[in-house]
Every structure is written in structure tokens, then in C-alpha cells.
CSV table of C-alpha atoms in Angstrom, one decimal:
chain,number,residue,atom,x,y,z
A,217,MET,CA,-64.4,9.9,-5.9
A,218,GLN,CA,-63.9,11.3,-2.4
A,219,TYR,CA,-60.7,11.2,-0.4
A,220,LYS,CA,-60.8,10.9,3.3
A,221,LEU,CA,-58.1,12.6,5.3
A,222,VAL,CA,-56.4,10.1,7.6
A,223,ARG,CA,-54.3,11.3,10.5
A,224,ILE,CA,-51.3,9.1,11.3
A,225,PRO,CA,-49.6,9.5,14.6
A,226,ALA,CA,-46.0,10.7,14.3
A,227,ALA,CA,-44.8,7.6,16.2
A,228,ALA,CA,-46.2,5.4,13.4
A,229,LEU,CA,-44.0,7.3,10.9
A,230,LEU,CA,-40.8,6.9,12.8
A,231,PRO,CA,-39.9,3.5,11.4
A,232,LEU,CA,-40.4,4.8,7.9
A,233,LEU,CA,-38.3,7.9,8.5
A,234,LEU,CA,-35.5,5.8,10.0
A,235,LEU,CA,-35.7,3.4,7.0
A,236,PHE,CA,-35.6,6.1,4.4
A,237,GLY,CA,-33.3,8.4,6.4
A,238,SER,CA,-30.7,5.6,6.4
A,239,ALA,CA,-30.6,5.5,2.6
A,240,ASP,CA,-27.9,8.1,2.9
A,241,ALA,CA,-25.7,5.5,4.7
A,242,ALA,CA,-25.6,3.4,1.5
A,243,ASP,CA,-25.0,6.5,-0.8
A,244,PRO,CA,-21.3,6.8,-1.5
A,245,VAL,CA,-21.7,10.3,-2.9
A,246,SER,CA,-23.0,11.7,0.5
A,247,GLN,CA,-20.2,9.8,2.3
A,248,GLN,CA,-17.4,10.7,-0.2
A,249,PRO,CA,-15.8,13.6,1.7
A,250,ALA,CA,-15.6,11.5,4.9
A,251,ILE,CA,-14.3,8.4,3.1
A,252,GLU,CA,-11.7,10.6,1.2
A,253,LYS,CA,-10.5,12.0,4.5
A,254,ALA,CA,-10.3,8.6,6.2
A,255,VAL,CA,-8.2,7.0,3.5
A,256,LEU,CA,-5.9,10.0,3.2
A,257,GLU,CA,-5.4,9.7,6.9
A,258,ALA,CA,-4.5,6.0,6.4
A,259,MET,CA,-2.0,7.1,3.6
A,260,ALA,CA,-0.5,9.6,6.1
A,261,LYS,CA,0.0,6.7,8.5
A,262,ILE,CA,1.8,4.8,5.7
A,263,GLU,CA,4.0,7.9,5.2
A,264,GLN,CA,4.8,8.1,8.9
A,265,ALA,CA,5.6,4.4,9.2
A,266,ALA,CA,8.0,4.7,6.3
A,267,GLU,CA,9.8,7.7,7.8
A,268,ARG,CA,10.1,5.9,11.1
A,269,LEU,CA,11.5,2.9,9.2
A,270,GLU,CA,8.8,0.7,10.7
A,271,ALA,CA,7.7,-1.8,8.1
A,272,GLY,CA,5.5,-3.5,10.7
A,273,SER,CA,3.4,-0.3,11.2
A,274,PHE,CA,2.6,-0.2,7.5
A,275,TYR,CA,1.6,-3.9,7.4
A,276,ASP,CA,-0.6,-3.4,10.5
A,277,LEU,CA,-2.7,-1.4,8.1
A,278,ALA,CA,-2.7,-4.2,5.5
A,279,LEU,CA,-5.1,-7.2,5.5
A,280,PRO,CA,-3.3,-10.5,5.7
A,281,GLU,CA,-5.1,-11.8,2.6
A,282,GLY,CA,-4.1,-8.8,0.6
A,283,SER,CA,-1.5,-8.6,-2.1
A,284,ILE,CA,1.5,-6.2,-2.4
A,285,ILE,CA,3.5,-5.5,-5.5
A,286,GLN,CA,6.8,-3.5,-5.2
A,287,ASN,CA,8.7,-2.6,-8.3
A,288,GLY,CA,7.3,-5.5,-10.3
A,289,LYS,CA,7.7,-8.1,-7.6
A,290,LEU,CA,4.5,-9.7,-6.4
A,291,PHE,CA,4.6,-10.8,-2.8
A,292,ALA,CA,2.4,-13.8,-1.9
A,293,SER,CA,1.3,-12.2,1.4
A,294,SER,CA,1.7,-8.9,3.2
A,295,GLU,CA,3.9,-10.8,5.7
A,296,GLU,CA,6.4,-11.7,2.9
A,297,ALA,CA,6.4,-8.0,1.8
A,298,ARG,CA,6.9,-6.8,5.3
A,299,LYS,CA,10.0,-9.0,5.7
A,300,SER,CA,11.4,-7.7,2.5
A,301,ILE,CA,11.0,-4.1,3.6
A,302,GLU,CA,12.5,-4.8,7.0
A,303,GLN,CA,15.5,-6.2,5.3
A,304,ALA,CA,15.8,-3.2,3.0
A,305,TYR,CA,15.5,-0.8,6.0
A,306,GLN,CA,18.6,-2.4,7.7
A,307,GLY,CA,20.9,-0.3,5.6
A,308,VAL,CA,18.9,2.9,5.9
A,309,GLU,CA,19.6,5.5,8.6
A,310,LYS,CA,17.0,8.1,7.7
A,311,HIS,CA,14.0,8.1,5.3
A,312,GLU,CA,11.9,11.0,4.2
A,313,ILE,CA,8.8,10.5,2.1
A,314,THR,CA,6.2,13.0,0.9
A,315,PHE,CA,3.0,12.0,-0.9
A,316,ARG,CA,1.8,14.3,-3.6
A,317,ARG,CA,-1.0,14.2,-6.2
A,318,GLN,CA,-3.1,11.9,-4.1
A,319,LEU,CA,-6.3,11.1,-6.0
A,320,VAL,CA,-9.1,9.2,-4.2
A,321,THR,CA,-11.8,7.3,-6.0
A,322,VAL,CA,-14.7,6.2,-3.8
A,323,VAL,CA,-15.9,3.0,-5.3
A,324,SER,CA,-18.5,2.2,-2.6
A,325,PRO,CA,-19.0,3.1,1.1
A,326,THR,CA,-16.6,0.3,1.9
A,327,VAL,CA,-14.0,0.5,-1.0
A,328,ALA,CA,-11.8,3.3,-2.0
A,329,LEU,CA,-8.8,3.6,-4.4
A,330,VAL,CA,-5.9,5.9,-3.9
A,331,THR,CA,-3.4,6.7,-6.6
A,332,ALA,CA,-0.5,8.9,-5.8
A,333,GLU,CA,3.0,9.9,-6.4
A,334,SER,CA,5.6,10.3,-3.7
A,335,ASP,CA,9.1,11.8,-3.4
A,336,SER,CA,11.5,10.0,-1.1
A,337,SER,CA,15.0,10.4,0.1
A,338,ALA,CA,16.9,7.8,2.1
A,339,THR,CA,20.2,8.4,3.8
A,340,LEU,CA,22.1,5.1,4.0
A,341,VAL,CA,24.3,4.1,7.0
A,342,ASP,CA,27.4,4.7,4.9
A,343,GLY,CA,26.3,8.3,4.3
A,344,ARG,CA,25.1,8.0,0.7
A,345,THR,CA,21.7,9.5,-0.2
A,346,ILE,CA,19.3,8.0,-2.6
A,347,SER,CA,16.3,9.9,-4.0
A,348,ALA,CA,13.3,8.6,-6.0
A,349,THR,CA,9.9,9.4,-7.2
A,350,SER,CA,7.4,6.5,-6.8
A,351,ALA,CA,3.9,5.8,-8.2
A,352,TRP,CA,1.4,4.2,-5.8
A,353,THR,CA,-2.0,2.5,-6.2
A,354,VAL,CA,-3.6,1.5,-2.9
A,355,LEU,CA,-7.0,-0.3,-2.6
A,356,PHE,CA,-8.6,0.3,0.7
A,357,VAL,CA,-11.5,-1.6,2.2
A,358,LEU,CA,-13.5,-0.8,5.3
A,359,ARG,CA,-13.2,-3.7,7.8
A,360,ASP,CA,-14.4,-3.5,11.4
A,361,GLY,CA,-14.6,0.2,11.2
A,362,GLN,CA,-11.1,0.7,9.9
A,363,TRP,CA,-9.7,1.4,6.4
A,364,LYS,CA,-7.3,-1.4,5.6
A,365,VAL,CA,-5.1,-2.0,2.6
A,366,LEU,CA,-6.3,-5.0,0.5
A,367,HIS,CA,-3.9,-4.3,-2.4
A,368,ALA,CA,-0.9,-2.0,-2.8
A,369,HIS,CA,1.3,-1.5,-5.9
A,370,THR,CA,4.3,0.8,-5.8
A,371,SER,CA,6.9,1.3,-8.5
A,372,VAL,CA,9.7,3.7,-9.2
A,373,PRO,CA,9.3,4.9,-12.8
A,374,PRO,CA,12.4,5.2,-14.9
A,375,ARG,CA,14.0,8.7,-14.8
A,376,GLN,CA,13.2,10.9,-17.8
């Protein structure tokens, strides 16, 4: 059996190279560092919104169809959760929050899970200070080029 050498013009290979070259776009492993960075930047925006006492800024990052659980209370919509936080902020003069132990799990190129702990301290309008450690689970999805919160669960574990 004899083989004949066939020369293919480079231009004919371009569609194949583009097709196989874009396989990386669907590979979450190759995108993992960029996805981790993006969702951690979104978590930083959540932290900044909390420190500015701007519940609306956090909920701008949340999808309207998403769900929020805070200390065992399931809110039917992100809007309902936003109203609850705005009401709670009425008695707060200053809020400091620091995320620590943020762990990112990239589920797919469009889904990432962040679990974290945070330390926070709130100074109330009457001068009292309240401190707490919180546990967070935040499910992000990529929508229209932005990482949005589809589900968030925060709780304050009992003191040990």
C-alpha cells in the first residue's frame, strides 16, 4: 500500500484550528484561575457593600430568581432579603467585615461555589459593639459576562 503526500493549504486548516483551539473555552480546568479571581472579586464587592451599609449594592450582584438564607430564614426572593438587611442596617453606625478562608470550587465555566468564613464587627447607633463570625456559602453563575449570586446562605455558628 502506498501513501500519497497531500499538501493542504494553511487557510484550509484554519477552521479546524479554531474549532479545536476553542476546546479550551469549555475546559473549566484551564479557566479555573480566572474564574476563581472573578468570583473572589465579586465576594470583595459583597464585603465592600456590607461595610458601606448598602444592602442594595449586594443585591445588585444577586439574581432576582435566586434564593437567600440568613441564619436559618429562607427569603422567597432577593428583594425580600434586601429589605430585611436594609431594616437591620437602620440601627448600625459602622460595619466592618473581613472574609477569610475563602474556598472556591469551579463547577463549570459558568458556575462556581464559594465557601467562606467572615469576621464582622458592628457599632450600633447607641454605641454598643457586636462582633460575630459567620459561615458563607455562595453559588455564583455567569450571566451576561458577569458573576451573579444565584444562592447565598449565611449563618452565625454558636460560640464555642
